[in-house]
Amino acid sequence: MSDDLTGYPWIGDPLPSDRRMEFNAFEDARHRLVSLKASTPGRLGQ
């Protein structure tokens, strides 16, 4: 049964290499949104 898992590239790696770029882009966008909300508390997310 364990032989079935050896073919998957994400085994032993927390994030697949082909998705690393889009994950980093998502984290960057989320960080910017949080910073924007923090800098303008009156206008966004009261």
N, CA, C and O atoms as a Tinker XYZ file with bonds, in Angstrom:
   184  protein
     1  N      0.823000   -1.218000    0.000000    73     2
     2  CA     0.000000    0.000000    0.000000    64     1     3
     3  C      0.862000    1.276000    0.000000    63     2     4     5
     4  O      0.511000    2.273000   -0.630000    81     3
     5  N      1.974000    1.223000    0.705000    73     3     6
     6  CA     2.825000    2.413000    0.797000    64     5     7
     7  C      3.451000    2.772000   -0.547000    63     6     8     9
     8  O      3.836000    3.918000   -0.777000    81     7
     9  N      3.549000    1.767000   -1.442000    73     7    10
    10  CA     4.124000    2.024000   -2.766000    64     9    11
    11  C      3.267000    2.991000   -3.585000    63    10    12    13
    12  O      3.775000    3.664000   -4.482000    81    11
    13  N      1.988000    3.059000   -3.281000    73    11    14
    14  CA     1.088000    3.949000   -4.021000    64    13    15
    15  C      1.392000    5.426000   -3.752000    63    14    16    17
    16  O      1.070000    6.289000   -4.569000    81    15
    17  N      2.010000    5.712000   -2.605000    73    15    18
    18  CA     2.241000    7.098000   -2.225000    64    17    19
    19  C      3.565000    7.655000   -2.739000    63    18    20    21
    20  O      3.766000    8.869000   -2.751000    81    19
    21  N      4.468000    6.770000   -3.163000    73    19    22
    22  CA     5.807000    7.228000   -3.531000    64    21    23
    23  C      5.812000    8.091000   -4.789000    63    22    24    25
    24  O      6.757000    8.847000   -5.015000    81    23
    25  N      4.779000    7.987000   -5.603000    73    23    26
    26  CA     4.747000    8.738000   -6.849000    64    25    27
    27  C      4.311000   10.183000   -6.694000    63    26    28    29
    28  O      4.512000   10.996000   -7.596000    81    27
    29  N      3.720000   10.505000   -5.562000    73    27    30
    30  CA     3.228000   11.865000   -5.376000    64    29    31
    31  C      4.361000   12.820000   -5.017000    63    30    32    33
    32  O      5.130000   12.540000   -4.098000    81    31
    33  N      4.477000   13.944000   -5.727000    73    31    34
    34  CA     5.593000   14.876000   -5.514000    64    33    35
    35  C      5.501000   15.631000   -4.197000    63    34    36    37
    36  O      6.510000   16.133000   -3.703000    81    35
    37  N      4.296000   15.720000   -3.615000    73    35    38
    38  CA     4.160000   16.512000   -2.397000    64    37    39
    39  C      4.378000   15.705000   -1.119000    63    38    40    41
    40  O      4.285000   16.243000   -0.016000    81    39
    41  N      4.669000   14.410000   -1.273000    73    39    42
    42  CA     4.982000   13.617000   -0.087000    64    41    43
    43  C      6.342000   14.058000    0.463000    63    42    44    45
    44  O      7.341000   14.042000   -0.256000    81    43
    45  N      6.374000   14.445000    1.720000    73    43    46
    46  CA     7.615000   14.902000    2.334000    64    45    47
    47  C      7.878000   16.370000    2.075000    63    46    48    49
    48  O      8.857000   16.916000    2.584000    81    47
    49  N      7.034000   17.021000    1.301000    73    47    50
    50  CA     7.186000   18.446000    1.026000    64    49    51
    51  C      5.881000   19.141000    1.416000    63    50    52    53
    52  O      4.816000   18.764000    0.925000    81    51
    53  N      5.944000   20.147000    2.290000    73    51    54
    54  CA     4.730000   20.789000    2.786000    64    53    55
    55  C      3.938000   21.503000    1.695000    63    54    56    57
    56  O      2.730000   21.697000    1.823000    81    55
    57  N      4.627000   21.893000    0.617000    73    55    58
    58  CA     3.950000   22.595000   -0.470000    64    57    59
    59  C      4.526000   22.149000   -1.805000    63    58    60    61
    60  O      5.741000   22.197000   -1.994000    81    59
    61  N      3.676000   21.711000   -2.741000    73    59    62
    62  CA     4.168000   21.285000   -4.054000    64    61    63
    63  C      4.900000   22.415000   -4.764000    63    62    64    65
    64  O      4.478000   23.569000   -4.693000    81    63
    65  N      5.980000   22.096000   -5.441000    73    63    66
    66  CA     6.804000   23.124000   -6.075000    64    65    67
    67  C      6.043000   23.898000   -7.145000    63    66    68    69
    68  O      6.309000   25.079000   -7.371000    81    67
    69  N      5.096000   23.232000   -7.803000    73    67    70
    70  CA     4.360000   23.906000   -8.875000    64    69    71
    71  C      3.322000   24.882000   -8.330000    63    70    72    73
    72  O      2.799000   25.711000   -9.075000    81    71
    73  N      3.024000   24.790000   -7.045000    73    71    74
    74  CA     2.037000   25.698000   -6.453000    64    73    75
    75  C      2.690000   26.726000   -5.536000    63    74    76    77
    76  O      2.004000   27.569000   -4.958000    81    75
    77  N      3.999000   26.659000   -5.401000    73    75    78
    78  CA     4.703000   27.551000   -4.476000    64    77    79
    79  C      4.551000   29.011000   -4.894000    63    78    80    81
    80  O      4.376000   29.893000   -4.053000    81    79
    81  N      4.621000   29.255000   -6.206000    73    79    82
    82  CA     4.543000   30.631000   -6.702000    64    81    83
    83  C      3.171000   31.251000   -6.439000    63    82    84    85
    84  O      3.080000   32.383000   -5.964000    81    83
    85  N      2.110000   30.513000   -6.746000    73    83    86
    86  CA     0.774000   31.075000   -6.546000    64    85    87
    87  C      0.464000   31.207000   -5.056000    63    86    88    89
    88  O     -0.289000   32.095000   -4.657000    81    87
    89  N      1.041000   30.328000   -4.233000    73    87    90
    90  CA     0.843000   30.442000   -2.784000    64    89    91
    91  C      1.528000   31.700000   -2.266000    63    90    92    93
    92  O      0.956000   32.428000   -1.456000    81    91
    93  N      2.743000   31.959000   -2.725000    73    91    94
    94  CA     3.466000   33.155000   -2.315000    64    93    95
    95  C      2.732000   34.419000   -2.751000    63    94    96    97
    96  O      2.701000   35.411000   -2.022000    81    95
    97  N      2.144000   34.378000   -3.938000    73    95    98
    98  CA     1.392000   35.523000   -4.440000    64    97    99
    99  C      0.149000   35.757000   -3.582000    63    98   100   101
   100  O     -0.217000   36.899000   -3.302000    81    99
   101  N     -0.491000   34.670000   -3.171000    73    99   102
   102  CA    -1.671000   34.772000   -2.325000    64   101   103
   103  C     -1.309000   35.341000   -0.958000    63   102   104   105
   104  O     -2.012000   36.207000   -0.437000    81   103
   105  N     -0.211000   34.855000   -0.374000    73   103   106
   106  CA     0.237000   35.348000    0.924000    64   105   107
   107  C      0.609000   36.826000    0.841000    63   106   108   109
   108  O      0.324000   37.590000    1.763000    81   107
   109  N      1.242000   37.231000   -0.256000    73   107   110
   110  CA     1.623000   38.627000   -0.440000    64   109   111
   111  C      0.389000   39.511000   -0.535000    63   110   112   113
   112  O      0.347000   40.589000    0.058000    81   111
   113  N     -0.617000   39.059000   -1.282000    73   111   114
   114  CA    -1.851000   39.832000   -1.422000    64   113   115
   115  C     -2.585000   39.923000   -0.086000    63   114   116   117
   116  O     -3.136000   40.969000    0.257000    81   115
   117  N     -2.588000   38.828000    0.660000    73   115   118
   118  CA    -3.265000   38.832000    1.959000    64   117   119
   119  C     -2.553000   39.776000    2.927000    63   118   120   121
   120  O     -3.198000   40.481000    3.704000    81   119
   121  N     -1.231000   39.786000    2.876000    73   119   122
   122  CA    -0.457000   40.665000    3.754000    64   121   123
   123  C     -0.722000   42.131000    3.421000    63   122   124   125
   124  O     -0.831000   42.971000    4.315000    81   123
   125  N     -0.824000   42.429000    2.125000    73   123   126
   126  CA    -1.113000   43.806000    1.712000    64   125   127
   127  C     -2.505000   44.234000    2.160000    63   126   128   129
   128  O     -2.708000   45.378000    2.566000    81   127
   129  N     -3.466000   43.310000    2.085000    73   127   130
   130  CA    -4.833000   43.623000    2.485000    64   129   131
   131  C     -4.896000   43.899000    3.984000    63   130   132   133
   132  O     -5.567000   44.833000    4.422000    81   131
   133  N     -4.199000   43.085000    4.762000    73   131   134
   134  CA    -4.161000   43.281000    6.214000    64   133   135
   135  C     -3.505000   44.614000    6.551000    63   134   136   137
   136  O     -3.972000   45.339000    7.430000    81   135
   137  N     -2.419000   44.933000    5.846000    73   135   138
   138  CA    -1.733000   46.205000    6.081000    64   137   139
   139  C     -2.622000   47.382000    5.713000    63   138   140   141
   140  O     -2.628000   48.406000    6.397000    81   139
   141  N     -3.378000   47.230000    4.620000    73   139   142
   142  CA    -4.273000   48.292000    4.172000    64   141   143
   143  C     -5.391000   48.514000    5.195000    63   142   144   145
   144  O     -5.745000   49.653000    5.500000    81   143
   145  N     -5.933000   47.431000    5.712000    73   143   146
   146  CA    -6.986000   47.538000    6.719000    64   145   147
   147  C     -6.448000   48.181000    7.990000    63   146   148   149
   148  O     -7.143000   48.964000    8.637000    81   147
   149  N     -5.212000   47.851000    8.347000    73   147   150
   150  CA    -4.616000   48.389000    9.566000    64   149   151
   151  C     -4.325000   49.883000    9.425000    63   150   152   153
   152  O     -4.425000   50.636000   10.394000    81   151
   153  N     -3.967000   50.304000    8.213000    73   151   154
   154  CA    -3.598000   51.698000    7.995000    64   153   155
   155  C     -4.824000   52.595000    7.830000    63   154   156   157
   156  O     -4.750000   53.802000    8.065000    81   155
   157  N     -5.961000   52.000000    7.422000    73   155   158
   158  CA    -7.179000   52.800000    7.242000    64   157   159
   159  C     -8.356000   52.125000    7.955000    63   158   160   161
   160  O     -9.250000   51.588000    7.302000    81   159
   161  N     -8.357000   52.152000    9.279000    73   159   162
   162  CA    -9.415000   51.477000   10.039000    64   161   163
   163  C    -10.772000   52.141000    9.889000    63   162   164   165
   164  O    -11.802000   51.494000   10.084000    81   163
   165  N    -10.788000   53.422000    9.546000    73   163   166
   166  CA   -12.046000   54.134000    9.438000    64   165   167
   167  C    -12.843000   53.731000    8.205000    63   166   168   169
   168  O    -14.072000   53.675000    8.245000    81   167
   169  N    -12.145000   53.450000    7.112000    73   167   170
   170  CA   -12.824000   53.170000    5.853000    64   169   171
   171  C    -13.105000   51.684000    5.658000    63   170   172   173
   172  O    -14.157000   51.316000    5.136000    81   171
   173  N    -12.184000   50.840000    6.067000    73   171   174
   174  CA   -12.321000   49.412000    5.809000    64   173   175
   175  C    -12.507000   48.617000    7.106000    63   174   176   177
   176  O    -11.906000   48.931000    8.133000    81   175
   177  N    -13.328000   47.612000    7.040000    73   175   178
   178  CA   -13.492000   46.659000    8.142000    64   177   179
   179  C    -13.683000   47.280000    9.507000    63   178   180   181
   180  O    -12.856000   47.094000   10.400000    81   179
   181  N    -14.775000   48.023000    9.677000    73   179   182
   182  CA   -15.013000   48.698000   10.949000    64   181   183
   183  C    -15.240000   47.718000   12.088000    63   182   184
   184  O    -15.454000   48.134000   13.226000    81   183
